[in-house]
Amino acid sequence: MIWDNAFAVSIIPQLLQGLVVTVEITLLGTLIAALLGLALAILRRLAIPVVSQVVTFAVVFIRGTPLLVQAYCAFFVLPDYGISADAFTTGAIVIGINYSAYMAEVYRSGIQGVHIGQWEACTALGLPATRVWGRIILPQALRTVVPMLGNYLIQMFKDSAVLSAITVVELLGTAQAIGSSNFRYLEPLTIAAILFLIISYPSSRLVNRLERRYAPQH
Amino acid sequence: MRPSTEPVPLQTGALSESELAKPGPIIAFENVSKSWGSNHVLKSLNFDVQPGEKVSIIGPSGSGKTTILRILMTLESPSEGLVSVDGDVLWNVAPGEKPKETRQLRQTRRKIGMVFQQFNLFPHMTALENVVEAPIHVLGMEKAEARERAADLLNLVGLSKHMNHTPPQLSGGQQQRVAIARALAMRPKVMLFDEPTSALDPELIGEVLNVIRNLAQSTDMTMLMVTHEMRFAEEISDRVVMFDHGRAVESGAPEQIFKNPLEERTRTFLRAVLQR
Ligand SMILES: Nc1ncnc2c1ncn2[C@@H]1O[C@H](COP(=O)(O)OP(=O)(O)OP(=O)(O)O)[C@@H](O)[C@H]1O
Ligand SMILES: [Mg+2]
């Protein structure tokens, strides 16, 4: 198969639309993962008897099964039980929940990295739990989490291609659709790969810089 | 001793109202034990501090000095025994029972302030923010009032020029003085100091001791201090207690403990530390 320049140029607008969907789903998924991951990390730390075990099990389950399987279940099985949403929403939620299990671990290590003396000072001052977490512990824990969050964001950006399997028309899904309707896969897939790279490479450079900036100060 | 509930004659005008209502020691340990596994750190300890008293605790490493302060600050629970502060039961643990927080623990804890060996300031907040945090969010003080009082306290510890600096920008001595101001901002009845100068470079010790000395001389706050600064303890304390192996071996006026100890253990300890 020989590269067809005219065809390649003609499909770029459509692929860019797919890229926009990929970026949207990544940002939404990251938001869900960041918030839910934080909630999971705090819940585990609070060590409430049953809740902690449920959270631990959920994390093990999510990390132990492939994202694709989770996406299929959410999209094809849950509607049988009356829970359904469009592909985009389902995709964002599934990938968000999936990554929250990994983010929770990142938060956990960030929280653990805060010196025990900080907790003791809070106890000595009698600060309420909301202040302890919101003003004292998390601001210190999150410093180390920021670059890791960036790494997961980039990984999610690439992983979101999996969601084409549940008909989300993101970048890969768009490329596949173009390919099957024109019987030409070379151009759409190549351009899709380049578009993934154009976003992910500078982003990982940025994350590296963040990593250096937020490195724990000693 | 359990604080007695007998009414106190009204002619004791020197005592404040709350002290009238709750006579007796402000800190009381009754048969308090603490073990970690087979390490029996405190053994049936009985120990009282009177309101306004300045008490220094001395003793060899591992004798349980820090543990006493940490139990009072509720950072640690006793394995057994009764601890009360200002007439309220802070801990009441029967033998073989699991320590449980008493109902009034949170309220009672507010009467206690603690200064840590490692300062434990909040590193991402300025000196002023460190000091106003608890008055605003625990006592519910107005922001403006809290800031004004915090500024006064930072001035008192000689840091009015550093209010807007964060701990990493301050020397160890300055950090510890911020920590003292932070504890004072809660107007505690009891202040606990756990070796407040032992993490400091020698040339910074004096400035922190000066602040503590001023507090001891100018307030009627009860002060309980663990220290290795023997001369300082002798100077500011009403009473010095010698600890060894989780027991108060000897307790008395500083002149007696330092010049004329009754116990052989005190004598050998002092000989060892004063030689250095
Ligand atoms: N969290 C803990 N877990 C297990 N053992 C502990 C814990 N905290 C203290 N200990 C032990 O309790 C004993 C007394 O400790 P403590 O800190 O009260 O001694 P100290 O008199 O303050 O000594 P130092 O002068 O070295 O500060 C030590 O043997 C210590 O190892
Ligand atoms: Mg100690």
Short mmCIF file of C-alpha atoms and ligand atoms in Angstrom, two decimals:
data_model
loop_
_atom_site.label_atom_id
_atom_site.label_comp_id
_atom_site.label_asym_id
_atom_site.label_seq_id
_atom_site.Cartn_x
_atom_site.Cartn_y
_atom_site.Cartn_z
CA MET A 1 0.00 0.00 0.00
CA ILE A 2 1.38 3.41 -0.96
CA TRP A 3 0.82 6.51 1.09
CA ASP A 4 -1.89 8.70 -0.47
CA ASN A 5 -1.22 12.29 0.43
CA ALA A 6 -4.50 13.75 -0.78
CA PHE A 7 -6.47 11.15 1.18
CA ALA A 8 -4.36 11.79 4.25
CA VAL A 9 -5.02 15.52 4.16
CA SER A 10 -8.73 14.97 3.60
CA ILE A 11 -9.19 12.88 6.75
CA ILE A 12 -7.25 15.19 9.11
CA PRO A 13 -10.29 17.29 10.18
CA GLN A 14 -12.24 14.17 11.11
CA LEU A 15 -9.29 12.77 13.04
CA LEU A 16 -8.84 16.06 14.88
CA GLN A 17 -12.46 15.77 16.00
CA GLY A 18 -11.62 12.32 17.31
CA LEU A 19 -8.63 13.80 19.11
CA VAL A 20 -10.88 16.35 20.79
CA VAL A 21 -13.08 13.52 22.09
CA THR A 22 -9.98 11.69 23.34
CA VAL A 23 -8.81 14.81 25.17
CA GLU A 24 -12.27 15.40 26.61
CA ILE A 25 -12.61 11.85 27.85
CA THR A 26 -9.11 12.02 29.34
CA LEU A 27 -9.79 15.23 31.22
CA LEU A 28 -13.14 14.01 32.49
CA GLY A 29 -11.66 10.62 33.40
CA THR A 30 -8.74 12.29 35.19
CA LEU A 31 -11.11 14.48 37.16
CA ILE A 32 -13.11 11.43 38.26
CA ALA A 33 -9.94 9.45 39.02
CA ALA A 34 -8.36 12.30 40.98
CA LEU A 35 -11.41 12.91 43.17
CA LEU A 36 -12.49 9.30 43.62
CA GLY A 37 -8.89 8.20 44.21
CA LEU A 38 -8.56 10.80 46.94
CA ALA A 39 -11.80 9.67 48.54
CA LEU A 40 -10.65 6.03 48.43
CA ALA A 41 -7.27 6.90 49.96
CA ILE A 42 -8.87 8.85 52.80
CA LEU A 43 -11.49 6.17 53.42
CA ARG A 44 -8.79 3.54 53.70
CA ARG A 45 -6.77 5.71 56.06
CA LEU A 46 -9.75 6.37 58.33
CA ALA A 47 -9.87 2.61 58.96
CA ILE A 48 -13.63 2.38 59.49
CA PRO A 49 -14.17 -1.39 59.94
CA VAL A 50 -16.48 -2.52 57.08
CA VAL A 51 -15.85 0.48 54.81
CA SER A 52 -12.11 -0.12 54.71
CA GLN A 53 -12.56 -3.74 53.67
CA VAL A 54 -15.04 -2.82 50.95
CA VAL A 55 -12.66 -0.16 49.63
CA THR A 56 -9.70 -2.55 49.71
CA PHE A 57 -11.71 -5.18 47.84
CA ALA A 58 -12.88 -2.66 45.24
CA VAL A 59 -9.30 -1.53 44.63
CA VAL A 60 -8.06 -5.11 44.28
CA PHE A 61 -10.92 -5.92 41.90
CA ILE A 62 -10.39 -2.87 39.71
CA ARG A 63 -6.64 -3.37 39.51
CA GLY A 64 -6.96 -7.08 38.91
CA THR A 65 -9.22 -6.95 35.87
CA PRO A 66 -8.49 -5.45 32.43
CA LEU A 67 -9.89 -2.04 31.56
CA LEU A 68 -11.44 -3.54 28.42
CA VAL A 69 -13.41 -6.08 30.46
CA GLN A 70 -14.65 -3.35 32.78
CA ALA A 71 -15.70 -1.23 29.81
CA TYR A 72 -17.56 -4.14 28.20
CA CYS A 73 -19.37 -4.95 31.46
CA ALA A 74 -20.39 -1.35 31.99
CA PHE A 75 -21.57 -0.88 28.43
CA PHE A 76 -23.13 -4.23 27.58
CA VAL A 77 -24.10 -5.81 30.92
CA LEU A 78 -25.13 -2.96 33.22
CA PRO A 79 -27.96 -1.81 30.91
CA ASP A 80 -29.62 -5.21 31.60
CA TYR A 81 -29.87 -4.02 35.19
CA GLY A 82 -31.31 -0.68 34.24
CA ILE A 83 -28.07 1.28 34.42
CA SER A 84 -27.16 2.78 31.08
CA ALA A 85 -25.55 5.86 29.59
CA ASP A 86 -24.15 6.83 26.22
CA ALA A 87 -20.77 5.48 25.17
CA PHE A 88 -18.86 8.67 25.95
CA THR A 89 -20.23 9.01 29.48
CA THR A 90 -19.82 5.31 30.21
CA GLY A 91 -16.27 5.42 28.86
CA ALA A 92 -15.27 8.43 30.96
CA ILE A 93 -16.74 6.92 34.12
CA VAL A 94 -15.19 3.49 33.55
CA ILE A 95 -11.73 4.83 32.84
CA GLY A 96 -12.09 7.32 35.72
CA ILE A 97 -13.01 4.56 38.19
CA ASN A 98 -10.28 2.32 36.78
CA TYR A 99 -7.59 4.95 37.30
CA SER A 100 -8.97 5.96 40.70
CA ALA A 101 -7.73 2.63 42.04
CA TYR A 102 -4.19 3.52 40.96
CA MET A 103 -4.50 7.14 42.02
CA ALA A 104 -5.62 6.00 45.48
CA GLU A 105 -2.28 4.28 45.86
CA VAL A 106 -0.45 7.44 44.82
CA TYR A 107 -2.39 9.49 47.35
CA ARG A 108 -1.79 6.88 50.00
CA SER A 109 1.96 7.10 49.60
CA GLY A 110 1.74 10.90 49.55
CA ILE A 111 -0.25 10.90 52.78
CA GLN A 112 2.14 8.42 54.34
CA GLY A 113 5.02 10.69 53.41
CA VAL A 114 3.72 13.45 55.67
CA HIS A 115 5.72 13.40 58.89
CA ILE A 116 3.92 11.89 61.87
CA GLY A 117 4.74 15.06 63.82
CA GLN A 118 2.26 16.95 61.63
CA TRP A 119 -0.56 14.69 62.83
CA GLU A 120 0.62 15.04 66.40
CA ALA A 121 0.68 18.83 66.18
CA CYS A 122 -2.90 18.69 64.88
CA THR A 123 -3.95 16.52 67.80
CA ALA A 124 -2.17 18.78 70.27
CA LEU A 125 -4.02 21.79 68.86
CA GLY A 126 -7.30 19.85 68.74
CA LEU A 127 -7.91 20.76 65.07
CA PRO A 128 -11.09 19.32 63.56
CA ALA A 129 -10.65 16.52 61.00
CA THR A 130 -11.70 18.71 58.07
CA ARG A 131 -8.92 21.20 58.83
CA VAL A 132 -6.40 18.45 59.53
CA TRP A 133 -6.98 16.93 56.10
CA GLY A 134 -7.82 20.02 54.12
CA ARG A 135 -5.30 22.48 55.45
CA ILE A 136 -2.46 20.47 56.97
CA ILE A 137 -2.07 16.95 55.58
CA LEU A 138 -3.31 17.08 51.98
CA PRO A 139 -1.49 20.24 50.92
CA GLN A 140 1.75 18.54 51.95
CA ALA A 141 0.80 15.11 50.58
CA LEU A 142 -0.35 16.48 47.23
CA ARG A 143 3.00 18.13 46.48
CA THR A 144 4.45 14.71 45.72
CA VAL A 145 1.27 13.55 44.02
CA VAL A 146 1.08 16.27 41.35
CA PRO A 147 3.72 14.81 38.97
CA MET A 148 2.36 11.27 39.43
CA LEU A 149 -1.09 12.56 38.59
CA GLY A 150 0.43 13.98 35.43
CA ASN A 151 1.92 10.60 34.53
CA TYR A 152 -1.44 8.90 34.94
CA LEU A 153 -3.09 11.59 32.85
CA ILE A 154 -0.75 10.81 29.94
CA GLN A 155 -1.23 7.09 30.39
CA MET A 156 -4.99 7.54 30.44
CA PHE A 157 -4.78 9.64 27.28
CA LYS A 158 -3.28 6.64 25.50
CA ASP A 159 -5.41 4.01 27.29
CA SER A 160 -8.62 5.77 26.32
CA ALA A 161 -8.15 4.20 22.87
CA VAL A 162 -9.46 1.01 24.46
CA LEU A 163 -12.84 2.71 24.71
CA SER A 164 -13.23 2.58 20.94
CA ALA A 165 -14.30 -1.01 21.67
CA ILE A 166 -17.48 0.29 23.28
CA THR A 167 -18.17 2.61 20.31
CA VAL A 168 -16.73 5.81 21.75
CA VAL A 169 -15.73 7.82 18.70
CA GLU A 170 -12.41 8.99 20.03
CA LEU A 171 -9.22 9.18 17.99
CA LEU A 172 -8.62 5.47 17.41
CA GLY A 173 -12.31 4.79 16.84
CA THR A 174 -12.40 7.53 14.24
CA ALA A 175 -9.31 6.15 12.51
CA GLN A 176 -10.82 2.68 12.44
CA ALA A 177 -14.10 3.97 11.03
CA ILE A 178 -12.28 5.87 8.31
CA GLY A 179 -10.20 2.81 7.57
CA SER A 180 -13.09 0.39 7.23
CA SER A 181 -15.23 2.65 5.10
CA ASN A 182 -12.37 3.52 2.70
CA PHE A 183 -10.51 0.22 2.88
CA ARG A 184 -7.38 2.25 3.67
CA TYR A 185 -5.92 1.88 7.17
CA LEU A 186 -2.39 3.18 6.57
CA GLU A 187 -3.14 6.89 6.57
CA PRO A 188 -5.76 7.12 9.36
CA LEU A 189 -3.80 4.89 11.75
CA THR A 190 -0.49 6.63 11.04
CA ILE A 191 -1.98 10.07 11.54
CA ALA A 192 -3.78 8.90 14.70
CA ALA A 193 -0.47 7.62 16.08
CA ILE A 194 1.23 10.91 15.25
CA LEU A 195 -1.56 12.87 16.93
CA PHE A 196 -1.24 10.72 20.09
CA LEU A 197 2.49 11.38 20.07
CA ILE A 198 2.16 15.13 19.45
CA ILE A 199 0.15 15.43 22.67
CA SER A 200 1.80 12.82 24.87
CA TYR A 201 5.46 13.61 24.23
CA PRO A 202 5.43 17.30 25.23
CA SER A 203 3.15 16.38 28.14
CA SER A 204 5.62 13.89 29.53
CA ARG A 205 8.40 16.47 29.21
CA LEU A 206 6.22 18.85 31.21
CA VAL A 207 5.55 16.19 33.85
CA ASN A 208 9.28 15.56 34.15
CA ARG A 209 9.78 19.22 34.90
CA LEU A 210 6.97 19.17 37.45
CA GLU A 211 8.59 16.14 39.03
CA ARG A 212 11.81 18.04 39.56
CA ARG A 213 9.99 21.09 40.85
CA TYR A 214 7.83 19.18 43.32
CA ALA A 215 10.57 16.83 44.44
CA PRO A 216 10.41 16.47 48.23
CA GLN A 217 12.56 19.16 49.83
CA HIS A 218 14.94 18.02 52.51
CA MET B 1 -4.78 11.38 94.33
CA ARG B 2 -8.24 11.80 92.92
CA PRO B 3 -9.25 15.47 92.95
CA SER B 4 -11.48 15.92 96.00
CA THR B 5 -14.97 17.24 95.57
CA GLU B 6 -15.09 18.98 98.94
CA PRO B 7 -16.00 22.64 98.83
CA VAL B 8 -13.14 25.00 99.39
CA PRO B 9 -13.45 27.88 101.87
CA LEU B 10 -14.11 31.10 100.05
CA GLN B 11 -11.28 33.06 101.65
CA THR B 12 -8.77 31.51 99.25
CA GLY B 13 -9.03 34.63 97.14
CA ALA B 14 -5.79 33.96 95.29
CA LEU B 15 -7.37 31.15 93.35
CA SER B 16 -9.36 31.82 90.21
CA GLU B 17 -12.99 30.74 89.95
CA SER B 18 -12.31 27.58 88.02
CA GLU B 19 -9.72 26.54 90.54
CA LEU B 20 -12.23 27.15 93.32
CA ALA B 21 -14.63 24.81 91.60
CA LYS B 22 -11.97 22.17 91.07
CA PRO B 23 -9.48 22.11 93.91
CA GLY B 24 -6.58 19.72 94.01
CA PRO B 25 -3.85 18.94 91.53
CA ILE B 26 -4.25 20.12 87.95
CA ILE B 27 -2.48 17.02 86.67
CA ALA B 28 -2.93 13.68 88.39
CA PHE B 29 -1.56 10.27 87.40
CA GLU B 30 -2.97 7.43 89.50
CA ASN B 31 -1.42 4.01 89.14
CA VAL B 32 -0.65 4.64 85.50
CA SER B 33 1.16 1.91 83.60
CA LYS B 34 2.25 1.82 80.01
CA SER B 35 3.78 -1.11 78.18
CA TRP B 36 4.76 -1.82 74.62
CA GLY B 37 4.84 -5.58 74.48
CA SER B 38 7.17 -6.68 77.22
CA ASN B 39 8.68 -3.21 77.56
CA HIS B 40 7.10 -1.80 80.72
CA VAL B 41 7.74 1.89 80.26
CA LEU B 42 5.62 3.26 83.11
CA LYS B 43 5.00 1.18 86.19
CA SER B 44 2.09 2.10 88.43
CA LEU B 45 3.04 5.73 88.31
CA ASN B 46 1.57 8.16 90.82
CA PHE B 47 2.39 11.73 90.05
CA ASP B 48 0.67 15.08 90.69
CA VAL B 49 1.25 18.62 89.58
CA GLN B 50 -0.39 21.53 91.39
CA PRO B 51 -2.00 24.44 89.53
CA GLY B 52 0.60 26.99 88.50
CA GLU B 53 3.48 24.73 89.43
CA LYS B 54 6.58 24.62 87.19
CA VAL B 55 7.85 21.07 87.21
CA SER B 56 10.89 19.69 85.44
CA ILE B 57 11.29 16.02 84.70
CA ILE B 58 14.80 14.68 84.46
CA GLY B 59 16.10 11.17 84.04
CA PRO B 60 18.03 8.86 81.74
CA SER B 61 17.04 8.08 78.18
CA GLY B 62 14.18 5.60 77.91
CA SER B 63 12.92 6.21 81.45
CA GLY B 64 9.46 7.20 80.18
CA LYS B 65 9.62 11.01 80.38
CA THR B 66 8.26 11.65 76.90
CA THR B 67 5.63 8.97 77.40
CA ILE B 68 4.17 10.90 80.33
CA LEU B 69 3.77 14.04 78.25
CA ARG B 70 2.37 12.10 75.31
CA ILE B 71 -0.27 10.43 77.49
CA LEU B 72 -1.31 13.88 78.76
CA MET B 73 -1.50 15.20 75.20
CA THR B 74 -3.54 12.07 74.26
CA LEU B 75 -0.95 11.12 71.67
CA GLU B 76 -0.55 7.88 73.56
CA SER B 77 -2.97 5.97 75.78
CA PRO B 78 -2.02 4.38 79.07
CA SER B 79 -2.26 0.58 79.36
CA GLU B 80 -3.80 1.04 82.76
CA GLY B 81 -4.66 3.71 85.28
CA LEU B 82 -6.33 7.06 85.71
CA VAL B 83 -5.14 10.37 84.38
CA SER B 84 -7.01 13.57 85.13
CA VAL B 85 -6.41 17.14 84.15
CA ASP B 86 -8.07 20.08 85.85
CA GLY B 87 -10.47 17.71 87.58
CA ASP B 88 -11.63 16.01 84.37
CA VAL B 89 -10.80 12.40 83.67
CA LEU B 90 -8.66 12.20 80.55
CA TRP B 91 -7.95 8.48 80.72
CA ASN B 92 -9.52 5.81 82.86
CA VAL B 93 -8.30 2.37 81.89
CA ALA B 94 -9.09 -0.64 84.07
CA PRO B 95 -6.57 -3.50 84.17
CA GLY B 96 -6.90 -5.71 81.11
CA GLU B 97 -9.24 -3.25 79.43
CA LYS B 98 -8.62 -1.62 76.07
CA PRO B 99 -7.98 2.11 76.45
CA LYS B 100 -10.98 4.11 75.28
CA GLU B 101 -11.24 7.85 74.84
CA THR B 102 -13.32 9.37 77.60
CA ARG B 103 -16.25 11.54 76.61
CA GLN B 104 -14.66 14.74 77.85
CA LEU B 105 -11.26 13.95 76.32
CA ARG B 106 -11.57 16.51 73.52
CA GLN B 107 -12.69 19.28 75.84
CA THR B 108 -10.05 18.50 78.41
CA ARG B 109 -7.31 18.31 75.82
CA ARG B 110 -7.93 21.96 74.97
CA LYS B 111 -6.55 22.92 78.35
CA ILE B 112 -3.20 21.45 77.39
CA GLY B 113 -0.59 22.80 75.00
CA MET B 114 2.52 21.00 73.88
CA VAL B 115 5.89 22.05 72.52
CA PHE B 116 7.69 19.26 70.68
CA GLN B 117 11.34 18.47 70.43
CA GLN B 118 11.10 18.67 66.60
CA PHE B 119 8.84 21.79 66.63
CA ASN B 120 6.30 20.15 64.28
CA LEU B 121 5.36 23.46 62.70
CA PHE B 122 3.25 23.35 59.54
CA PRO B 123 5.97 23.91 56.94
CA HIS B 124 3.70 25.22 54.19
CA MET B 125 2.22 27.98 56.34
CA THR B 126 3.72 31.24 57.57
CA ALA B 127 4.54 31.77 61.23
CA LEU B 128 1.38 33.84 61.59
CA GLU B 129 -0.77 31.22 59.86
CA ASN B 130 0.66 28.56 62.14
CA VAL B 131 -0.36 30.57 65.18
CA VAL B 132 -3.87 31.62 64.07
CA GLU B 133 -4.96 28.21 62.75
CA ALA B 134 -6.23 26.70 66.01
CA PRO B 135 -7.70 29.86 67.59
CA ILE B 136 -9.85 30.38 64.49
CA HIS B 137 -10.78 26.77 63.80
CA VAL B 138 -10.90 25.33 67.30
CA LEU B 139 -11.87 28.26 69.49
CA GLY B 140 -13.95 29.92 66.77
CA MET B 141 -12.19 33.25 67.20
CA GLU B 142 -12.75 36.04 64.67
CA LYS B 143 -9.97 36.17 62.08
CA ALA B 144 -8.99 39.77 62.84
CA GLU B 145 -8.84 39.13 66.56
CA ALA B 146 -6.86 35.93 66.08
CA ARG B 147 -4.33 37.70 63.88
CA GLU B 148 -3.95 40.50 66.36
CA ARG B 149 -3.37 38.09 69.23
CA ALA B 150 -1.00 35.99 67.13
CA ALA B 151 1.00 39.10 66.28
CA ASP B 152 1.22 39.91 69.99
CA LEU B 153 2.38 36.38 70.79
CA LEU B 154 4.98 36.39 68.01
CA ASN B 155 6.16 39.72 69.36
CA LEU B 156 6.37 38.18 72.83
CA VAL B 157 8.69 35.47 71.53
CA GLY B 158 10.73 38.07 69.64
CA LEU B 159 9.59 37.22 66.12
CA SER B 160 7.55 40.21 65.03
CA LYS B 161 9.87 40.60 62.05
CA HIS B 162 9.31 37.02 60.91
CA MET B 163 5.53 36.70 61.00
CA ASN B 164 5.27 36.14 57.27
CA HIS B 165 8.13 33.69 56.99
CA THR B 166 7.56 29.98 56.62
CA PRO B 167 9.36 27.47 58.85
CA PRO B 168 11.96 26.52 56.21
CA GLN B 169 12.99 30.18 56.15
CA LEU B 170 13.54 30.26 59.91
CA SER B 171 16.35 28.98 62.13
CA GLY B 172 15.65 26.13 64.54
CA GLY B 173 15.50 28.52 67.47
CA GLN B 174 13.04 30.75 65.65
CA GLN B 175 10.92 27.76 64.67
CA GLN B 176 10.73 26.58 68.25
CA ARG B 177 9.67 30.06 69.37
CA VAL B 178 6.89 30.04 66.75
CA ALA B 179 5.86 26.65 68.10
CA ILE B 180 5.68 28.10 71.62
CA ALA B 181 3.55 31.00 70.35
CA ARG B 182 1.30 28.54 68.52
CA ALA B 183 0.71 26.54 71.69
CA LEU B 184 0.15 29.69 73.78
CA ALA B 185 -2.46 30.96 71.31
CA MET B 186 -4.84 28.32 72.64
CA ARG B 187 -4.51 29.80 76.16
CA PRO B 188 -3.75 26.42 77.71
CA LYS B 189 -3.81 25.97 81.46
CA VAL B 190 -1.02 23.45 81.19
CA MET B 191 2.01 23.65 78.91
CA LEU B 192 4.09 20.60 78.16
CA PHE B 193 7.62 20.93 76.86
CA ASP B 194 9.44 17.85 75.60
CA GLU B 195 13.13 18.66 75.46
CA PRO B 196 12.37 21.90 73.64
CA THR B 197 16.02 22.69 72.98
CA SER B 198 17.61 19.33 72.28
CA ALA B 199 17.13 19.54 68.50
CA LEU B 200 18.84 22.94 68.40
CA ASP B 201 22.38 24.02 67.61
CA PRO B 202 24.08 25.11 70.85
CA GLU B 203 24.11 28.79 69.93
CA LEU B 204 20.32 28.80 69.46
CA ILE B 205 19.41 27.19 72.77
CA GLY B 206 19.62 30.42 74.78
CA GLU B 207 16.94 32.31 72.85
CA VAL B 208 14.42 29.51 73.38
CA LEU B 209 15.27 29.08 77.06
CA ASN B 210 14.82 32.85 77.53
CA VAL B 211 11.29 32.65 76.16
CA ILE B 212 10.42 29.71 78.41
CA ARG B 213 12.00 31.45 81.41
CA ASN B 214 9.90 34.55 80.79
CA LEU B 215 6.78 32.42 80.60
CA ALA B 216 7.64 30.64 83.81
CA GLN B 217 8.23 33.90 85.63
CA SER B 218 5.36 35.95 84.24
CA THR B 219 2.41 33.56 84.03
CA ASP B 220 0.49 31.32 86.37
CA MET B 221 0.31 28.63 83.71
CA THR B 222 1.20 25.17 84.89
CA MET B 223 4.37 24.01 83.16
CA LEU B 224 5.66 20.48 82.87
CA MET B 225 8.99 20.21 81.13
CA VAL B 226 11.26 17.35 80.19
CA THR B 227 14.77 18.69 79.88
CA HIS B 228 18.44 17.86 79.89
CA GLU B 229 19.32 21.51 80.64
CA MET B 230 20.01 20.97 84.33
CA ARG B 231 21.01 24.51 85.18
CA PHE B 232 17.88 25.84 83.51
CA ALA B 233 15.68 23.33 85.32
CA GLU B 234 17.24 24.36 88.61
CA GLU B 235 16.62 28.01 87.86
CA ILE B 236 12.97 27.99 86.75
CA SER B 237 11.40 24.97 88.45
CA ASP B 238 9.37 24.89 91.63
CA ARG B 239 9.98 21.18 91.69
CA VAL B 240 12.18 18.67 89.93
CA VAL B 241 11.20 15.04 89.48
CA MET B 242 13.78 12.38 88.78
CA PHE B 243 12.55 9.48 86.64
CA ASP B 244 14.10 6.11 86.19
CA HIS B 245 12.64 2.96 84.66
CA GLY B 246 9.12 4.36 84.55
CA ARG B 247 9.05 5.46 88.17
CA ALA B 248 9.40 8.80 89.88
CA VAL B 249 12.47 8.01 91.95
CA GLU B 250 12.70 11.30 93.71
CA SER B 251 10.88 14.60 93.72
CA GLY B 252 11.74 17.82 95.45
CA ALA B 253 12.78 21.46 95.29
CA PRO B 254 15.54 22.06 92.74
CA GLU B 255 18.12 22.90 95.42
CA GLN B 256 17.45 19.60 97.10
CA ILE B 257 17.56 17.47 93.96
CA PHE B 258 20.62 19.12 92.49
CA LYS B 259 22.60 19.86 95.66
CA ASN B 260 21.47 17.19 98.03
CA PRO B 261 19.73 14.27 96.33
CA LEU B 262 18.46 11.58 98.67
CA GLU B 263 18.55 8.74 96.18
CA GLU B 264 21.70 7.10 94.97
CA ARG B 265 20.15 6.77 91.48
CA THR B 266 19.67 10.56 91.27
CA ARG B 267 23.23 11.13 92.39
CA THR B 268 24.78 8.85 89.78
CA PHE B 269 22.53 10.28 87.03
CA LEU B 270 23.44 13.88 87.90
CA ARG B 271 27.11 13.03 88.19
CA ALA B 272 26.98 11.52 84.68
CA VAL B 273 25.14 14.38 82.99
CA LEU B 274 26.80 17.29 84.79
CA GLN B 275 30.26 16.02 83.97
CA ARG B 276 29.64 16.69 80.30
N1 LIG C 1 5.56 4.06 69.98
C1 LIG C 1 6.39 3.26 70.69
N2 LIG C 1 6.44 1.95 70.42
C2 LIG C 1 7.25 1.12 71.11
N3 LIG C 1 8.05 1.54 72.10
C3 LIG C 1 8.06 2.83 72.43
C4 LIG C 1 7.22 3.78 71.73
N4 LIG C 1 7.44 5.00 72.26
C5 LIG C 1 8.35 4.84 73.22
N5 LIG C 1 8.74 3.55 73.34
C6 LIG C 1 9.70 3.00 74.30
O1 LIG C 1 9.36 3.47 75.57
C7 LIG C 1 10.50 3.72 76.35
C8 LIG C 1 10.42 5.10 76.97
O2 LIG C 1 10.35 6.04 75.95
P1 LIG C 1 10.31 7.59 76.24
O3 LIG C 1 10.34 8.25 74.91
O4 LIG C 1 9.19 7.92 77.14
O5 LIG C 1 11.69 7.84 77.00
P2 LIG C 1 12.37 9.19 77.43
O6 LIG C 1 12.54 9.13 78.90
O7 LIG C 1 11.63 10.34 76.88
O8 LIG C 1 13.79 9.06 76.74
P3 LIG C 1 14.70 10.15 76.00
O9 LIG C 1 15.46 10.88 77.04
O10 LIG C 1 15.60 9.31 75.14
O11 LIG C 1 13.78 11.01 75.19
C9 LIG C 1 11.70 3.53 75.44
O12 LIG C 1 12.24 2.26 75.72
C10 LIG C 1 11.09 3.54 74.06
O13 LIG C 1 11.80 2.69 73.19
MG MG C 2 12.03 11.76 75.35
#
